[in-house]
């Protein structure tokens, strides 16, 4: 039986084109989706855009267009960016789509019916950029405790969700499912928040006319729209076709892994699960909160004016270089200080030197010493070697690390293969062995080169999720790119030592990663 895997990104606000922080979240999900496809799992990878609410309306006023026109324009920038970076999602949901709106309406009606949502009045301090109400004691000097921007006093008739009723059930669930919220430090913060006591939460707005209508109610004095966060969170279910395709929903939903930034963890780890509990639906399997990419220790963001345009950067350093760097340099659960200098150096040292050079060096030696013809590798690969031991170890570690979102550790483990290749070449000196006419030396030469080749084949396979284009290019040069004959990505089994093609013909290609000229620092 195939395993199923459902991975999601947050849905992005359509206020502006994506920056490197949004790319980071999306690539993480893409890497996980590609890894699971490689294992042969049945994968569903969802991303999309969050198109309702005050933020969008405000931006549309500034740009002098309707909110829908703004959304239609900006959504394209997201889709283009994801395509550019090789993000292979299975579905892209927009919250202005009918298929989404009908599920939100259905959920709201169901919870009004069950009494979990009721009409009352709300007064509080509202942070417009965060779309979030705060109490008097939470705000600092009239500023939002989360983003530090000024809050406004708002009073409105509102629908409330009885979140308080689910506090114990949520604590119990978190306790019984230790991997539900990751990493541990963030989970502790969430637990701290819940233990202060969950209050009922406002789930509608009368002041913001851009959203999904609440169900008609003669008792309501005004027209209500669904609060944008409850609208947005529902995307994870509406995209699976909850009302129309129960089979698809039942198949993927319980396997859901939500990748989110730490700034939006509370919405995902408190509001969303209690909402699902009220709806009597299963909870997602895991919510993983990653850290921020920072610039001088401040979150990189459009509003702070320090956003990095990923497409412009990729034009200079390459798509795969960026994909690699973002997941090798930083620990996913923690913040990471982004600098262009480190990016360039990483690409040169790890990719141009360690990976690219290894591939071209081993291929050149195979052609020079073993001849430019297909080699039968099976009998040679049956022999023991330190390379085989290292590859077998990576085989175990790589998946263990990725299952824990330790992307950098998974990459580090793949690079132990490249280090072992370099060591083996230095120690065995193939150029010396090639000078000898002894049959024993000829055999050693062949063993070393075939084992180096096999090691590169395995390393390249595990690099596919991170750097699909370059890893497949390396496999082509190694004579092992089976994508055209085999089903793409069904490679978990063939990634084992000795389980690749029995006969290989290498072919030298252009360098995988040309060395980058490191730009002079700005004065
Ligand atoms: N629309 C909401 C999410 C709703 S999900 C049901 C939202 N959108 S967002 O566009 O503001 O941000 C989306 C994601 O981008 C968040 O996970 C956020 O953490 C991430 N990032 C934005 N800037 C970032 C960095 N500088 N670094 C890393 N990720 C950051 O929130």
XYZ file of C-alpha atoms in Angstrom, residues 126-325:
200
model
C -7.151 45.966 16.489
C -3.894 45.664 14.591
C -4.681 46.183 10.903
C -1.464 44.723 9.430
C -1.788 41.561 11.563
C -5.618 41.401 11.247
C -5.661 40.696 14.961
C -7.544 41.916 18.033
C -5.660 42.454 21.290
C -6.889 43.102 24.819
C -5.963 46.178 26.845
C -3.407 44.211 28.864
C -1.765 42.722 25.784
C -0.879 45.937 23.963
C 2.272 47.904 24.724
C 1.885 51.690 24.720
C -0.777 51.598 22.039
C 1.337 49.249 19.908
C 0.691 45.712 18.700
C 2.647 43.230 20.877
C 3.434 41.161 17.794
C 4.616 43.644 15.160
C 5.019 46.872 17.162
C 2.721 48.911 14.934
C -0.063 51.184 16.261
C -3.386 49.500 17.141
C -6.861 51.056 16.759
C -9.804 50.799 19.150
C -12.705 49.051 17.436
C -16.146 48.069 18.687
C -18.446 45.960 16.600
C -21.184 43.399 16.652
C -19.458 40.125 16.053
C -19.862 36.394 15.848
C -17.735 34.503 18.340
C -16.282 31.028 18.202
C -16.497 29.171 21.518
C -12.762 28.448 21.597
C -12.736 28.390 25.406
C -14.720 25.147 25.325
C -11.864 23.301 23.623
C -8.954 24.265 25.844
C -8.653 20.968 27.709
C -9.268 18.883 24.635
C -6.478 20.732 22.825
C -4.021 20.380 25.711
C -4.817 16.707 25.882
C -4.308 16.285 22.145
C -0.928 18.042 22.195
C 0.125 15.870 25.104
C -0.867 12.634 23.365
C 0.658 13.623 20.005
C 4.207 14.752 20.689
C 4.937 15.483 17.011
C 1.834 17.586 16.453
C 3.609 20.933 16.937
C 7.250 21.244 15.991
C 9.883 22.271 16.901
C 9.753 21.677 20.658
C 10.616 25.286 21.613
C 7.691 26.647 19.617
C 5.412 23.967 21.011
C 6.291 25.182 24.517
C 5.308 28.720 23.530
C 1.971 27.465 22.226
C 1.387 25.481 25.425
C 2.206 28.586 27.459
C -0.376 30.556 25.500
C -3.096 27.919 25.900
C -2.446 27.564 29.617
C -3.128 31.277 30.145
C -6.690 30.322 29.246
C -8.393 30.275 25.861
C -11.038 32.937 25.320
C -13.844 32.883 22.785
C -12.650 34.553 19.631
C -14.289 36.903 17.186
C -14.772 35.266 13.786
C -16.565 37.965 11.816
C -16.198 41.599 10.821
C -18.846 44.172 9.982
C -16.350 46.904 9.127
C -14.526 45.104 6.329
C -16.640 44.595 3.226
C -14.138 42.323 1.433
C -14.681 38.724 2.468
C -17.023 35.761 2.582
C -20.519 36.527 3.903
C -21.651 34.928 7.150
C -24.964 33.059 6.810
C -28.103 35.255 6.905
C -29.390 35.896 10.400
C -32.410 38.102 11.227
C -30.876 38.832 14.649
C -27.770 40.419 13.151
C -28.056 44.185 12.813
C -25.378 44.369 10.130
C -23.837 42.384 7.312
C -20.981 40.209 8.585
C -17.968 38.866 6.728
C -15.934 35.920 7.968
C -12.742 37.022 9.774
C -9.948 36.516 7.271
C -7.990 34.018 9.361
C -10.901 31.555 9.594
C -11.517 32.054 5.888
C -7.820 31.437 5.139
C -7.254 28.397 7.374
C -10.152 26.596 5.735
C -8.181 26.520 2.457
C -6.373 23.381 3.615
C -9.674 21.531 3.500
C -11.588 23.336 0.775
C -8.768 22.598 -1.691
C -9.231 18.873 -1.108
C -12.814 19.283 -2.271
C -14.348 18.616 1.149
C -17.961 18.947 -0.020
C -17.568 17.288 -3.411
C -14.899 14.630 -3.046
C -15.156 12.849 0.287
C -12.756 10.115 -0.844
C -9.982 12.528 -1.651
C -10.570 14.381 1.602
C -10.502 11.188 3.667
C -7.339 10.042 1.927
C -5.172 13.125 2.372
C -6.549 15.180 5.220
C -5.386 13.023 8.174
C -1.846 13.068 6.731
C -1.627 16.863 6.548
C 1.678 18.557 7.333
C 1.372 22.337 7.583
C 4.584 24.262 7.003
C 4.248 27.725 8.517
C 6.407 30.604 9.704
C 6.702 31.097 13.459
C 4.677 34.319 13.201
C 1.553 32.445 12.211
C 1.927 29.390 14.444
C -0.748 30.415 16.938
C -3.384 30.579 14.221
C -2.406 27.099 13.065
C -1.751 25.432 16.396
C -4.591 26.916 18.480
C -7.343 28.500 16.380
C -7.329 25.913 13.604
C -7.289 22.748 15.757
C -10.056 23.990 18.072
C -12.124 24.986 15.035
C -11.633 21.488 13.616
C -12.560 19.940 16.965
C -15.820 21.886 16.925
C -16.435 20.612 13.396
C -15.630 17.080 14.608
C -12.924 16.707 11.976
C -9.519 15.077 12.467
C -6.593 17.380 13.180
C -3.604 17.719 10.861
C -0.727 15.397 11.623
C 1.975 18.014 12.062
C 2.381 21.764 12.184
C 5.984 22.750 11.631
C 6.984 26.337 12.395
C 10.153 27.609 10.787
C 12.200 30.649 11.701
C 12.622 33.875 9.772
C 15.243 34.923 7.320
C 16.594 38.086 8.858
C 18.594 41.083 7.772
C 20.534 42.698 10.611
C 18.403 40.534 12.920
C 15.123 41.940 11.607
C 12.613 39.827 9.712
C 13.011 40.312 5.987
C 9.719 41.795 4.804
C 8.280 44.093 2.224
C 6.927 46.477 4.839
C 10.312 46.807 6.541
C 11.805 47.678 3.164
C 14.511 45.001 3.213
C 12.896 42.449 0.909
C 15.096 40.487 -1.468
C 13.643 39.768 -4.902
C 14.260 36.057 -5.427
C 14.013 36.085 -9.219
C 16.568 38.867 -9.616
C 18.883 36.972 -7.269
C 18.401 33.663 -9.089
C 19.360 35.361 -12.340
C 22.756 36.020 -10.776
C 23.400 32.864 -8.729
C 21.172 30.207 -10.282
C 17.939 28.622 -9.106
C 19.454 25.478 -7.649
C 22.169 27.468 -5.914
C 19.473 29.369 -4.047
C 17.419 26.271 -3.334
C 20.482 24.612 -1.874
C 21.742 27.596 0.106
